[in-house]
C-alpha angles and dihedrals in degrees: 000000000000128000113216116191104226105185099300094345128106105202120186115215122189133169128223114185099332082324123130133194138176122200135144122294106236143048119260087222101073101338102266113168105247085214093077087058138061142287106204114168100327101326125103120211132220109224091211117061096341118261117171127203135184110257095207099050117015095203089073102089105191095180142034150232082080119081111189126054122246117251109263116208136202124278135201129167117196112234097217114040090020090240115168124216135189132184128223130181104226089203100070106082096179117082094203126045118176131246117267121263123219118221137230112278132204086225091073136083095179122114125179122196120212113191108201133028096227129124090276084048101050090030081058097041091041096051099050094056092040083050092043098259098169104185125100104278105197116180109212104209137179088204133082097220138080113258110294140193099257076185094089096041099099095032103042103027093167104063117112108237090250092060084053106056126122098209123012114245087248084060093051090047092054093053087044094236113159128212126208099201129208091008129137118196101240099190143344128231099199082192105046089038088226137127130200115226122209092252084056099255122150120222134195122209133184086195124013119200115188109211093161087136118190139318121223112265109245123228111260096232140098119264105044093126085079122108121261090034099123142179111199108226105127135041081252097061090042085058095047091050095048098041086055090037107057101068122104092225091053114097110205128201118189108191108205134045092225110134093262089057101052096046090050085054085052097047101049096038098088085041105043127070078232143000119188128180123216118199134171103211115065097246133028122243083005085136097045104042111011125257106277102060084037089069096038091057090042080049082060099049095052090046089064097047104272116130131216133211096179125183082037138125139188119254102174148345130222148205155195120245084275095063097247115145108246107169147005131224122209120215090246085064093258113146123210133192117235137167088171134029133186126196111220099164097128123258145291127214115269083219107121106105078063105066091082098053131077098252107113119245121185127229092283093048091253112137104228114221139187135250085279101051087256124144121209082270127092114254092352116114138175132210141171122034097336084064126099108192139173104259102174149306136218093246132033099238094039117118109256128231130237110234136163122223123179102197113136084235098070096038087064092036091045086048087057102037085050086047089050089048102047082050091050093249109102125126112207094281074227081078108036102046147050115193110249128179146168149191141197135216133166079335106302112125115218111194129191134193140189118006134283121174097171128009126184088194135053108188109188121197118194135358121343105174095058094050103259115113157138124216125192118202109210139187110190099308105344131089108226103177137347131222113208133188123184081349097109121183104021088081087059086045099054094049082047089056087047103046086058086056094250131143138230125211130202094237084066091056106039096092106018131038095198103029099098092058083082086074085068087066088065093044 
């Protein structure tokens, strides 16, 4: 891969087998310069939070979170002298353009409900105009805002909803997708393929894809009726917290070490007399990413000015005559003192309308799915964080497992497999995504990829301690997923290695922590 500066343009040319290709620079997600990715049989990956697009055509996003295709230019080689040429057109002046969307037509009887605006509900929405989808596409939603990127909420808490969508409304009216605002799903009738909205509204569906994500855990405690006890699930949640919150007299406890907890820690401290952190594990992270990096990321945080109370839990909250909340009391006895507090103790499934319905939950109230998004009933399908899907398996005839797995990345992959597969054009989500996520604080970017339950082992390259790392997540002998910090872009080649249904062994990985890229070279 090679970057060419053309006038104001910045054009990316890489070469596959005598191949060669010209397409914009950087991802249409935050602006990385694929350059600093990676190019693996045909695919280019973003460094950042690894988007993958098709090299030959752009518009082929292969992985989310981007949403819009990279520009794709002209190419001639010269026969003789091995020039190569490629053609701009000095007039456009955006680097992305999105794909085009289809429209209702009259022609059509088909309706498909989608209950929820999140990134599995627009991914859904979105895919089946950009794939010609005709039918009426209605989104069913709780909230008041167009879809948003919940990505930014914990790390951004002062960003108006309309500086978070992910589409403008203009962009949504041309595709005829229509929003049912300030609307819950009270119940399901799988026979008669209609669902009952709060306002008392029945609605008929031909497919029905639920997208109704997860709700903040509360804390388990009395007195969270009290103001200022918040869970962070809207922009407008996210405003309130940071308007009370960035003041120097206001004292601020987060109970939970979930990732939205920490990086709200991260993102008050400089703006709160105090901000403490109440966890009841003994080390944050510690299941996700291993001790060891769990302490050095609390480390961070301390240094910083958070402070931590772990193997703690909350017994009670407090307030004045007004209702305010005013302190917390830990169940060692502890008090203290809170004029705010967040809960950042993980989510639930917004799952309980279905428990009446014939559509099967598991113990937990997840609907488990198949490779194809589809629940046990007929044209009813779920997506996002309510959704327990076969990822993978060691061997191909090996029984999946179901698993859940809440990363921004697969809610927009599982809208669109669920799309494809009410058009009749899905391939098994086991064979078209690796799970990537990632996570900021005080501006370091951690980034995770593949998907480790359980490990046994945790093998660190480089320094720790200064923040630039590689972690290898091992079970026995295989390598299941990999943390990095300042290591860009082993995290994309992994997900490149995986995505070709490939495997990494410790013993790979013992001495040198790149040395098995080379592997990439032979895909």
């Amino acid at each position: 891969m090679k970057v060419f500066e053309a006038g104001e343009k910045q054009i990316l040319v890489v070469k596959e087998n005598g191949n060669v290709y010209a397409m914009g620079a950087k991802c249409t997600h935050f602006g990385a310069p694929l350059s600093s990715g990676i190019f693996c049989k045909g695919k280019v990956y973003c460094p950042w939070h690894g988007a993958c697009f098709n090299s030959k055509t752009g518009s082929d996003i292969e992985e989310f979170p981007a949403l819009d295709p990279i520009p794709v230019y002209t190419v001639n080689v010269d026969p003789n002298t091995n020039e190569v040429k490629v053609k701009i057109n000095n007039k456009t002046s955006n680097e992305s353009t999105h794909k085009p969307l289809c429209k209702t037509s009259k022609d059509s009887n088909e309706v498909i409900v989608i209950i929820g605006s999140g990134a599995a509900g627009h991914g859904c929405a979105e895919t089946l105009r950009q794939e010609g989808f005709t039918g009426r596409v209605i989104i069913v939603t709780k909230d008041v805002h167009l879809p948003y990127d919940r990505t930014k909420l914990s790390k951004a808490m002062n960003l108006e909803a309309k500086l978070l969508s992910l589409r403008s409304n203009e962009y949504y009216l041309k595709g005829d997708i229509e929003f049912m605002y300030e609307n819950s799903v009270e119940g399901v009738d799988v026979e008669a393929k209609s669902v009952l909205l709060s306002n008392g509204f029945i609605l008929n569906y031909s497919s029905l894809v639920v997208a109704t994500g997860g709700r903040p855990r509360p804390v388990p405690c009395p007195g969270t009726h009290l103001a200022n006890v918040f869970l962070l699930r809207t922009p407008n949640d996210a405003n309130r917290i940071h308007a009370i919150g960035n003041n120097k007299e206001i004292s601020v406890v987060i109970v939970g070490t979930s990732f939205i907890g920490m990086e709200v820690a991260a993102y008050l401290v400089d703006k709160a007399a105090t901000v403490t952190v109440v966890g009841r594990s003994s080390t944050p992270f510690a299941h996700v990413f291993g001790s060891l990096i769990g302490r050095r990321l609390q480390q961070l945080h301390e240094e910083k000015g958070v402070k931590f109370i772990m193997d703690s839990e909350v017994g009670e909250l407090l307030g004045d005559e007004e209702g305010k909340l005013t302190e917390v009391i830990l169940t060692s006895g502890r008090t203290l003192k809170a004029d705010i507090l967040v809960a950042g103790l993980g989510v639930l499934p917004s799952t309980e309308f279905l428990r009446d319905s014939e559509i099967v939950l598991d113990s937990r109230g997840f609907v488990p799915v198949d490779e194809h998004m589809r629940t046990n009933c007929r044209n009813v399908y779920a997506v996002g964080d309510i959704a327990s899907f076969p990822l993978h398996a060691k061997e191909e005839n090996e029984t999946r497992k179901l698993v859940n797995i809440g990363h921004w990345q697969m809610a927009l992959h599982h809208g669109r497999t669920a799309a494809l597969t009410i058009l009749g054009r899905s391939e098994p989500i086991y064979k078209t995504t690796v799970p990537f996520f990632w996570s900021s604080m005080f501006g370091k970017s951690v980034r995770y990829c593949g998907y480790a339950p359980q490990f046994d082992d945790v093998v660190i390259h480089g320094d720790l301690e200064n923040l630039k790392f590689v972690a290898f997540l091992c079970e026995q002998e295989n390598v299941l997923a990999i943390v990095t910090l300042n290591y860009d872009p082993l995290a994309i080649q992994f997900a490149a290695l995986l995505r070709e249904g490939k495997t990494l062994l410790k013993q790979d990985i013992s001495e040198d922590p790149k040395g098995w890229t080379t592997k990439l070279q032979d895909l």
